[in-house]
Short mmCIF file of C-alpha atoms in Angstrom, two decimals:
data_model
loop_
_atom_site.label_atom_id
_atom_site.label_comp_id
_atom_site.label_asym_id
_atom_site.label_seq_id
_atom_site.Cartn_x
_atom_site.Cartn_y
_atom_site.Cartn_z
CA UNK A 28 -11.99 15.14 1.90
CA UNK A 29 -13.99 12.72 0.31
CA UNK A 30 -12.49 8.85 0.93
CA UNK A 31 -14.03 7.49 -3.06
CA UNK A 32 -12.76 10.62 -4.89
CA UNK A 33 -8.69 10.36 -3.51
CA UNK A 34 -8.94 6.88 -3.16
CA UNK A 35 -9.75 6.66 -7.25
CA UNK A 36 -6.86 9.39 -7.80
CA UNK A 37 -4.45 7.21 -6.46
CA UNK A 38 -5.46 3.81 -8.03
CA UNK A 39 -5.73 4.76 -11.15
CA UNK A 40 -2.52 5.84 -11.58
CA UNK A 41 0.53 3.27 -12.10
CA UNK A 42 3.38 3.09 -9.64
CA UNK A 43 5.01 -0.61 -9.78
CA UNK A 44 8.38 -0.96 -7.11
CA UNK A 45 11.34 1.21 -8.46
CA UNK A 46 8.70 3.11 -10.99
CA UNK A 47 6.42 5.09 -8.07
CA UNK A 48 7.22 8.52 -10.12
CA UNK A 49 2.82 9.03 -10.94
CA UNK A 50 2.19 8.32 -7.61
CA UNK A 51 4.46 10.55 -5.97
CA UNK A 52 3.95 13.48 -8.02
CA UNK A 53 0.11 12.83 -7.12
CA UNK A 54 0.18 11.85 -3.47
CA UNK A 55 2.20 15.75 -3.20
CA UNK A 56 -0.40 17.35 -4.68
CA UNK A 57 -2.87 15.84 -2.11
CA UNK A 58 -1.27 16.25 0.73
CA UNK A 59 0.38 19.90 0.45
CA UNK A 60 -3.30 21.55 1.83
CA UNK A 61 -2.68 19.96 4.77
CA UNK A 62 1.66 20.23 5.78
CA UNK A 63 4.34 22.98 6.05
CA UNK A 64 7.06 20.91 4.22
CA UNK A 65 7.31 18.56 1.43
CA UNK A 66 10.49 16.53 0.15
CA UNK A 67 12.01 13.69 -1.39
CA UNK A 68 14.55 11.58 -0.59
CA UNK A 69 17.29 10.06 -2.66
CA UNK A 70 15.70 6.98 -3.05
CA UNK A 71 11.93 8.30 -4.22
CA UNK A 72 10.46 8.52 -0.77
CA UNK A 73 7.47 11.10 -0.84
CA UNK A 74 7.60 12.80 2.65
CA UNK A 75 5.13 15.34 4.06
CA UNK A 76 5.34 17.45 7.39
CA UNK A 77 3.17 18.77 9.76
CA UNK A 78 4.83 20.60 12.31
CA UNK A 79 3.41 20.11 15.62
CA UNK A 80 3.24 23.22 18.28
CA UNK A 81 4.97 23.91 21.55
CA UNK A 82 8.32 23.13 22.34
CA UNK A 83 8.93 19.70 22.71
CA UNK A 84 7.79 18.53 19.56
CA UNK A 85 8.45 14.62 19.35
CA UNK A 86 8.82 13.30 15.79
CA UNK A 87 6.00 10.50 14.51
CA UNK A 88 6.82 8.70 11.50
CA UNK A 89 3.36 7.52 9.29
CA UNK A 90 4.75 5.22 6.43
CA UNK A 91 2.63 3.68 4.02
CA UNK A 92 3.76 2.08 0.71
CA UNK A 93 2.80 3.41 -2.55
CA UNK A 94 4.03 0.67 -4.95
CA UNK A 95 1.75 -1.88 -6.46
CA UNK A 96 2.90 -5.18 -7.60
CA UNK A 97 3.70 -5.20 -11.45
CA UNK A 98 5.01 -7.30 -14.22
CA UNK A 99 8.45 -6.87 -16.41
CA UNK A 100 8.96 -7.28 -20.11
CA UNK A 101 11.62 -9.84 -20.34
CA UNK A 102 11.93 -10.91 -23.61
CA UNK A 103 10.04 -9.75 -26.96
CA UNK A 104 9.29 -12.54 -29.10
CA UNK A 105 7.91 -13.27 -33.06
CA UNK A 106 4.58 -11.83 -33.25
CA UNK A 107 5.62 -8.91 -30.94
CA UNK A 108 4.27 -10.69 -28.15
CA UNK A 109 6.05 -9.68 -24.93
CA UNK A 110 7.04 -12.54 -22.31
CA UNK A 111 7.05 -11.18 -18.70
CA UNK A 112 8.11 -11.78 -15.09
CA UNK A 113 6.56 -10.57 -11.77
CA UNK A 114 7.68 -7.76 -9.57
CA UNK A 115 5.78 -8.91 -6.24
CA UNK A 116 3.31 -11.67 -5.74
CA UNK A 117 1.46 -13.16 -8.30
CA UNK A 118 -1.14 -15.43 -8.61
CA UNK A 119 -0.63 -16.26 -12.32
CA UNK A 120 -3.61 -18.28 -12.20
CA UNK A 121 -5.98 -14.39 -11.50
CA UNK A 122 -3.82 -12.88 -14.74
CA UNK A 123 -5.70 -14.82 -17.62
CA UNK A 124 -7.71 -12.46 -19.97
CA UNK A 125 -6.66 -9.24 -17.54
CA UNK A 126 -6.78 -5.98 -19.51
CA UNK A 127 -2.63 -4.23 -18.52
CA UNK A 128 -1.11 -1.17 -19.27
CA UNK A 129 2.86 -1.69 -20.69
CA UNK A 130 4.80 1.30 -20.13
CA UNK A 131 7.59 1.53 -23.11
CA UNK A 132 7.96 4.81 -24.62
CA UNK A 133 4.44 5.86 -23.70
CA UNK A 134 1.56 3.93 -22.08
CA UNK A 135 0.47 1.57 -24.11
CA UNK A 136 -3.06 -0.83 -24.38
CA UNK A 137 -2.68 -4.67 -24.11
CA UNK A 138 -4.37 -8.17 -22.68
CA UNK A 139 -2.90 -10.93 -21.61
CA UNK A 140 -3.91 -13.66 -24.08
CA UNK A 141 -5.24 -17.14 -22.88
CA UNK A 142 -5.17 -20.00 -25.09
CA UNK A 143 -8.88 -21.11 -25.52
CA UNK A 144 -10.13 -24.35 -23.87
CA UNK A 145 -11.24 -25.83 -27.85
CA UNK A 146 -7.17 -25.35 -28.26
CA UNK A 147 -6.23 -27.20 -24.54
CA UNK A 148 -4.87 -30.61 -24.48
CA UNK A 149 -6.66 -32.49 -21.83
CA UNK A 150 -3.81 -32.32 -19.26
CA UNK A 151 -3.56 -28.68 -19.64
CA UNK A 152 -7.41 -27.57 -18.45
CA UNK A 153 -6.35 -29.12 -15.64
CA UNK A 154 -3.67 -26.74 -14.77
CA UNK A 155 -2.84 -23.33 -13.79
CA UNK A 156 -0.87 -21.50 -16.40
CA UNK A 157 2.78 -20.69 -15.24
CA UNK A 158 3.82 -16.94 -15.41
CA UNK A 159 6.49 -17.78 -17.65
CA UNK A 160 4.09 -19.08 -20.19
CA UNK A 161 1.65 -16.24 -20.31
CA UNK A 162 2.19 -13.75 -23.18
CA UNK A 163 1.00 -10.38 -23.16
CA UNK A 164 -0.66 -9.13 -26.67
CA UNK A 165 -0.68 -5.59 -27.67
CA UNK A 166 -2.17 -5.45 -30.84
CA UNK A 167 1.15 -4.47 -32.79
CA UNK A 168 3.00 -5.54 -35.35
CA UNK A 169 6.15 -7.02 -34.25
CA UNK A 170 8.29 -4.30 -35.69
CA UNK A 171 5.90 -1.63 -34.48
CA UNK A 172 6.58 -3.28 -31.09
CA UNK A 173 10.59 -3.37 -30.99
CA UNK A 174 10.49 0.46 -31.99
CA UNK A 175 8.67 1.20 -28.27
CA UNK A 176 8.58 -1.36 -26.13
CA UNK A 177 11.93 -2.71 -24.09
CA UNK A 178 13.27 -5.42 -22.15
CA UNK A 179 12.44 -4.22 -18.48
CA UNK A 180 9.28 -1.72 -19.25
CA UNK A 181 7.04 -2.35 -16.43
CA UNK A 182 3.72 -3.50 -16.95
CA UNK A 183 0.48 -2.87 -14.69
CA UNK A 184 -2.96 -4.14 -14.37
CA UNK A 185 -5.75 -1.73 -15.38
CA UNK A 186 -8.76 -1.57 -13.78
CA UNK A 187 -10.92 1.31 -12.64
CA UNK A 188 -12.50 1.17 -9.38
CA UNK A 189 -15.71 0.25 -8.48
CA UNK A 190 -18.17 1.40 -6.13
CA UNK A 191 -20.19 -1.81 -4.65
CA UNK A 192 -22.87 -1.53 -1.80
CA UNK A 193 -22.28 -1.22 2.11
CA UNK A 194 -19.21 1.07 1.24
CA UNK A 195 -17.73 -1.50 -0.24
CA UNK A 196 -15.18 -0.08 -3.02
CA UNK A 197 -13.26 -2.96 -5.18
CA UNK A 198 -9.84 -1.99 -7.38
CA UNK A 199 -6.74 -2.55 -8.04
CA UNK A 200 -3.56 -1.61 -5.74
CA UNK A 201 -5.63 -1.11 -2.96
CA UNK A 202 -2.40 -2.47 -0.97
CA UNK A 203 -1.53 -0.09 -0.54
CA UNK A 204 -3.39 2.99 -1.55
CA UNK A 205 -5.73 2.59 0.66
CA UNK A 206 -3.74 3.37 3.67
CA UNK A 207 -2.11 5.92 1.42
CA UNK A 208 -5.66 7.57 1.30
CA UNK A 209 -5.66 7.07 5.24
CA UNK A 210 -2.70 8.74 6.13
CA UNK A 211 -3.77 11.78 3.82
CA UNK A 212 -7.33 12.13 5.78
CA UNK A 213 -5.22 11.94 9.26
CA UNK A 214 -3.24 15.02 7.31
CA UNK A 215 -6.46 16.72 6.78
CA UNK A 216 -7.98 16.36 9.97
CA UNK A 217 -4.33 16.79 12.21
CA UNK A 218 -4.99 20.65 10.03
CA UNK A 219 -8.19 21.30 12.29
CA UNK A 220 -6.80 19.91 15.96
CA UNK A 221 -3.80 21.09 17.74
CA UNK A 222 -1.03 18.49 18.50
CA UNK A 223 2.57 18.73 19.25
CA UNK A 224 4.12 16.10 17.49
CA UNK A 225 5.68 16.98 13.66
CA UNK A 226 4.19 14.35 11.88
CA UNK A 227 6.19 12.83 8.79
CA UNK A 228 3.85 11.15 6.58
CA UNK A 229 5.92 9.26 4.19
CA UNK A 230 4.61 7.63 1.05
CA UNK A 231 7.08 4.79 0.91
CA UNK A 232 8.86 3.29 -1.95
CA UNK A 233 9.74 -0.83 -3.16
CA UNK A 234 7.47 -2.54 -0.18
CA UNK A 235 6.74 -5.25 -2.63
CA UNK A 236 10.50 -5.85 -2.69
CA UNK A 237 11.22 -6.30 0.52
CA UNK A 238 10.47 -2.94 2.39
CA UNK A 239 13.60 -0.91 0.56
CA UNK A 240 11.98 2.63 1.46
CA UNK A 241 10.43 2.33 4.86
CA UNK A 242 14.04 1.32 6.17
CA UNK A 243 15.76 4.39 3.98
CA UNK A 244 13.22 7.30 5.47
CA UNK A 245 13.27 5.74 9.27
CA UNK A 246 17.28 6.56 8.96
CA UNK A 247 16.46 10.17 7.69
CA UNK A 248 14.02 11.10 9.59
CA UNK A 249 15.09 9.38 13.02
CA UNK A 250 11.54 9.28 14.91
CA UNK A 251 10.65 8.97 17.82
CA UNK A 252 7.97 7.03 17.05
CA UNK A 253 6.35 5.08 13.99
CA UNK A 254 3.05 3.94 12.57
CA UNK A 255 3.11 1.17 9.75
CA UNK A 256 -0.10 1.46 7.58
CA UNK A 257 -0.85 -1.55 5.41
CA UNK A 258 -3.51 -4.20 4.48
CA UNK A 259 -4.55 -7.68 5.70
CA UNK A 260 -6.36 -10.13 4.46
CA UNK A 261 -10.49 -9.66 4.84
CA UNK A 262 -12.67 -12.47 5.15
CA UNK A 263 -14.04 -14.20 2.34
CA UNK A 264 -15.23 -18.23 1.40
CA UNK A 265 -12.64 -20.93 1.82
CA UNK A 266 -10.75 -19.33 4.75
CA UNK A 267 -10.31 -19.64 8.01
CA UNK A 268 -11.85 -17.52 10.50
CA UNK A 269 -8.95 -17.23 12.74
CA UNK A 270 -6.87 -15.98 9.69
CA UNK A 271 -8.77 -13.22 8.60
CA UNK A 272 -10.42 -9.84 9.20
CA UNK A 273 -14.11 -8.68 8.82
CA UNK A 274 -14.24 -5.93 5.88
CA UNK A 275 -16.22 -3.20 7.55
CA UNK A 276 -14.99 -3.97 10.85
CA UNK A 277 -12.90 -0.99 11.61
CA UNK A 278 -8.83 -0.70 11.77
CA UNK A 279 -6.91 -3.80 12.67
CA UNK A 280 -4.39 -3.34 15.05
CA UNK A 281 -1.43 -5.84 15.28
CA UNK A 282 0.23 -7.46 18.11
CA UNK A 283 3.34 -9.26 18.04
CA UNK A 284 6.93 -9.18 19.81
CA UNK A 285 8.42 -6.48 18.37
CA UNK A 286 5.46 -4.30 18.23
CA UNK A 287 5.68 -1.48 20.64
CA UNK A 288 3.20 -2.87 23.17
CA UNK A 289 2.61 0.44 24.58
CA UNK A 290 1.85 2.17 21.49
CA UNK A 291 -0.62 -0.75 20.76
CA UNK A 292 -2.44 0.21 24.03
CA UNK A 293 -2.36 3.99 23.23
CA UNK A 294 -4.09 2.77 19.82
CA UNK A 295 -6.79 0.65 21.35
CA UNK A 296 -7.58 3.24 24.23
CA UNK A 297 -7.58 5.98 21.83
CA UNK A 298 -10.17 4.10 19.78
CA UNK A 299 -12.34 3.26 22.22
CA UNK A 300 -12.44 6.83 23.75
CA UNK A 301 -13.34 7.83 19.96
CA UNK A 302 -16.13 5.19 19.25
CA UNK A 303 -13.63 3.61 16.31
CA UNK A 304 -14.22 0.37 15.88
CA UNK A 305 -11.24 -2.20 16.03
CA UNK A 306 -9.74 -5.41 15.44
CA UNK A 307 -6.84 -7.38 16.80
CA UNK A 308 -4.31 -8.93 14.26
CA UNK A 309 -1.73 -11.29 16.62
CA UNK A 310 1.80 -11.67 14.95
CA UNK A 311 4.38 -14.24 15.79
CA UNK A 312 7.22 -12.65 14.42
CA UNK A 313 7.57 -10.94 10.57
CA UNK A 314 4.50 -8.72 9.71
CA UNK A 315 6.06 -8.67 6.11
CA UNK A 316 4.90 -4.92 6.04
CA UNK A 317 7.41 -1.54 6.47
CA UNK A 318 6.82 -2.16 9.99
CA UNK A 319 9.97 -4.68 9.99
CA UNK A 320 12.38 -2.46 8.79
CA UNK A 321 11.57 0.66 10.67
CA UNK A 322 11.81 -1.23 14.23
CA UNK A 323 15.50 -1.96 14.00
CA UNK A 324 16.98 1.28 12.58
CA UNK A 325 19.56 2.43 14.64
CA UNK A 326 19.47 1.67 18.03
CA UNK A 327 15.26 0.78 17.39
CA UNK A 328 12.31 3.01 16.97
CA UNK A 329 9.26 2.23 18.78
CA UNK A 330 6.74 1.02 15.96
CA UNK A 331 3.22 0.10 15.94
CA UNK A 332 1.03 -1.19 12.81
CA UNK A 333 -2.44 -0.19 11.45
CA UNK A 334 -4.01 -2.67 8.99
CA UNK A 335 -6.95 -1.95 6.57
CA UNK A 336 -8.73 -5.71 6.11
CA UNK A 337 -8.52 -6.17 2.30
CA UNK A 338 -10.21 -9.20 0.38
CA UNK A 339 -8.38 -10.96 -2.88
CA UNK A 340 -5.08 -8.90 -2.14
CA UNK A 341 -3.05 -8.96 -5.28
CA UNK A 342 -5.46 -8.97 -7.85
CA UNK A 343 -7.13 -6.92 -10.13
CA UNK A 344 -9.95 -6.74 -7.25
CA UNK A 345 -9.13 -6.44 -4.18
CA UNK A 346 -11.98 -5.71 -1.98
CA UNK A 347 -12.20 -3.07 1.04
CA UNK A 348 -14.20 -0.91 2.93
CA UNK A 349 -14.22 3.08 2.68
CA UNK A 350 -15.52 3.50 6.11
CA UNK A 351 -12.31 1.24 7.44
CA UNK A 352 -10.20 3.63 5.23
CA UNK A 353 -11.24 6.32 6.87
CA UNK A 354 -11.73 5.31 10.98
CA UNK A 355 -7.66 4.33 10.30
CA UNK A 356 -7.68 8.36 8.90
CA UNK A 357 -9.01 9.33 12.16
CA UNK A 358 -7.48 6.95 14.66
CA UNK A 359 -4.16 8.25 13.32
CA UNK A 360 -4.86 11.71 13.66
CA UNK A 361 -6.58 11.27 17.06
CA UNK A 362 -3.62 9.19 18.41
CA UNK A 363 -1.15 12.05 17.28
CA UNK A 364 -2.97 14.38 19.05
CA UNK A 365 -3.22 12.48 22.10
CA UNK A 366 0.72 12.11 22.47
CA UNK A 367 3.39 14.15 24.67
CA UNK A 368 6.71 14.48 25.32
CA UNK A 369 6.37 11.96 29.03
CA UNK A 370 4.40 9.22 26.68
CA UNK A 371 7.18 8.97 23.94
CA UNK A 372 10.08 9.37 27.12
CA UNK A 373 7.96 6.59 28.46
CA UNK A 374 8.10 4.42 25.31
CA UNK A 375 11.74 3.56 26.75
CA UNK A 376 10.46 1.78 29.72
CA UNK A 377 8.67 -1.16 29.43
#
């Protein structure tokens, strides 16, 4: 499985939170080589299965969000430009003069416009642009526009991704794709080694919202065990070291209170008996990833979290490195193997 190739699949598709449909239908077709079972939930989580072998088969939850952040057509206005708000985290000041695609009846063209600096008032070049002032421009005549377009179409950033040097790969929606594109090479390599847990890899729904589908599958599938998969932020000018991680550095793996603190061992032994290379992400409290959700359902399910260092998250161009995307593939699959039924018993006993 080649990391570039499924990584572009899955980028270059739209998916913003509540409107995952493309991505599901795609991440299925990926990942059915490598599982025995495939399902959806009522909420639009994408789940695949690999069924372990033995008897005592503990149950390992992967979960790693497919949405991307995305803007909404609020209100259509004279000129059939389209005012819009944001569905996730927007810097409105990286949106200026960004090619989008608006999805109305089909998927349609546009730019966000930017008035130009000869136009400015003084006062205004030194500003950032507020979302609610941008305006999205697609081309059409107004009337042309109220025939497809409605109040509430989503509308995504388009970009293709690029391939820089040092296996550097830059995109959009790399949070979360990327870890998307992890969990399906720990499918494909879980295919070649035995192991005994069934592994549900679930391609979760509405992170950017506030984690809706992480905490939905964890009550359907009841694990015994879960793995969060998600980005942090990579290191770049302006930043301080001690918030960061290095792009290229290898997985990240989180510690905080309520991260299981054994499986956060099992991850760093694992990856040291498999020449990975790691990093250590400490946590006071809220990793703001599906992590949160999945620790407290029911009476709590012992979670750990994988990170994927990512530079400029939320843009057009967020940065990351295919050989991190992959060493998370492996550590996965390497860490399922490596678990029985007396290490998950023992996940009870601190």
């Amino acid at each position: 499985m080649d990391t570039f190739e499924v990584l572009s699949q899955l980028v270059t598709l739209s998916g913003g939170p509540g409107d995952e449909g493309l991505i599901a239908a795609r991440y299925q077709t990926l990942c059915e080589p490598y599982i025995q079972a495939f399902y959806t939930d009522s909420v639009g989580n994408c789940i695949g299965v690999a069924n372990g072998e033995g008897a005592a088969r503990p149950r390992v939850m992967l979960a790693a969000h497919m949405d991307e952040i995305c803007l909404m057509v609020q209100a259509i206005e004279p000129g059939g430009f389209l005012r819009v708000i944001g569905i996730g985290g927007f810097d409105p000041r990286t949106l200026l003069g960004q090619e989008v695609t608006v999805h109305g009846t089909q998927a349609y063209s546009g730019i966000i416009g930017s008035k130009p600096p000869h136009l400015q008032a003084p006062e205004e070049r030194e500003e950032a642009v507020p979302l609610k002032d941008i305006f999205l421009d697609l081309g059409m005549a107004e009337a042309r526009v109220r025939e497809v377009i409605s109040l509430g179409d989503r509308v995504t950033l388009r970009r293709d991704p690029v391939r820089l040097i040092n296996q550097r790969v830059a995109a959009k929606a790399l949070d979360n794709r990327a870890s998307v594109t992890a969990m399906l090479l720990a499918l494909n390599e879980l295919s070649h080694i035995r192991h005994n847990a069934d592994v549900y890899a679930v391609a979760t729904i509405q992170e950017e919202i506030g984690c809706k589908g992480a905490q939905t599958a964890a009550y359907g599938i009841l694990p015994d065990l879960a793995i969060a998969l998600d980005v942090c932020h990579g290191e770049m000018p302006g930043v301080e070291s001690d918030l960061v991680q290095k792009v290229g550095g290898g997985p990240v793996i989180s510690f905080g209170p309520h991260l299981h603190p054994k499986l956060f061992e099992r991850l760093k032994t694992v990856a040291t008996e498999q020449n990975i290379p790691y990093q250590i992400e400490v946590t006071q409290g809220a990793t703001y990833t599906d992590a949160d959700p999945i620790q407290i359902v029911q009476a709590g399910i012992p979670t750990a979290l994988i990170s994927i260092p990512l530079r400029y998250m939320h843009t057009s161009v967020e940065t990351a490195s295919l050989d991190d995307i992959a060493r998370v593939g492996r550590l996965l699959a390497r860490v399922i193997a490596s678990l029985d039924a007396a290490f998950v018993e023992g996940l009870s006993c601190y």
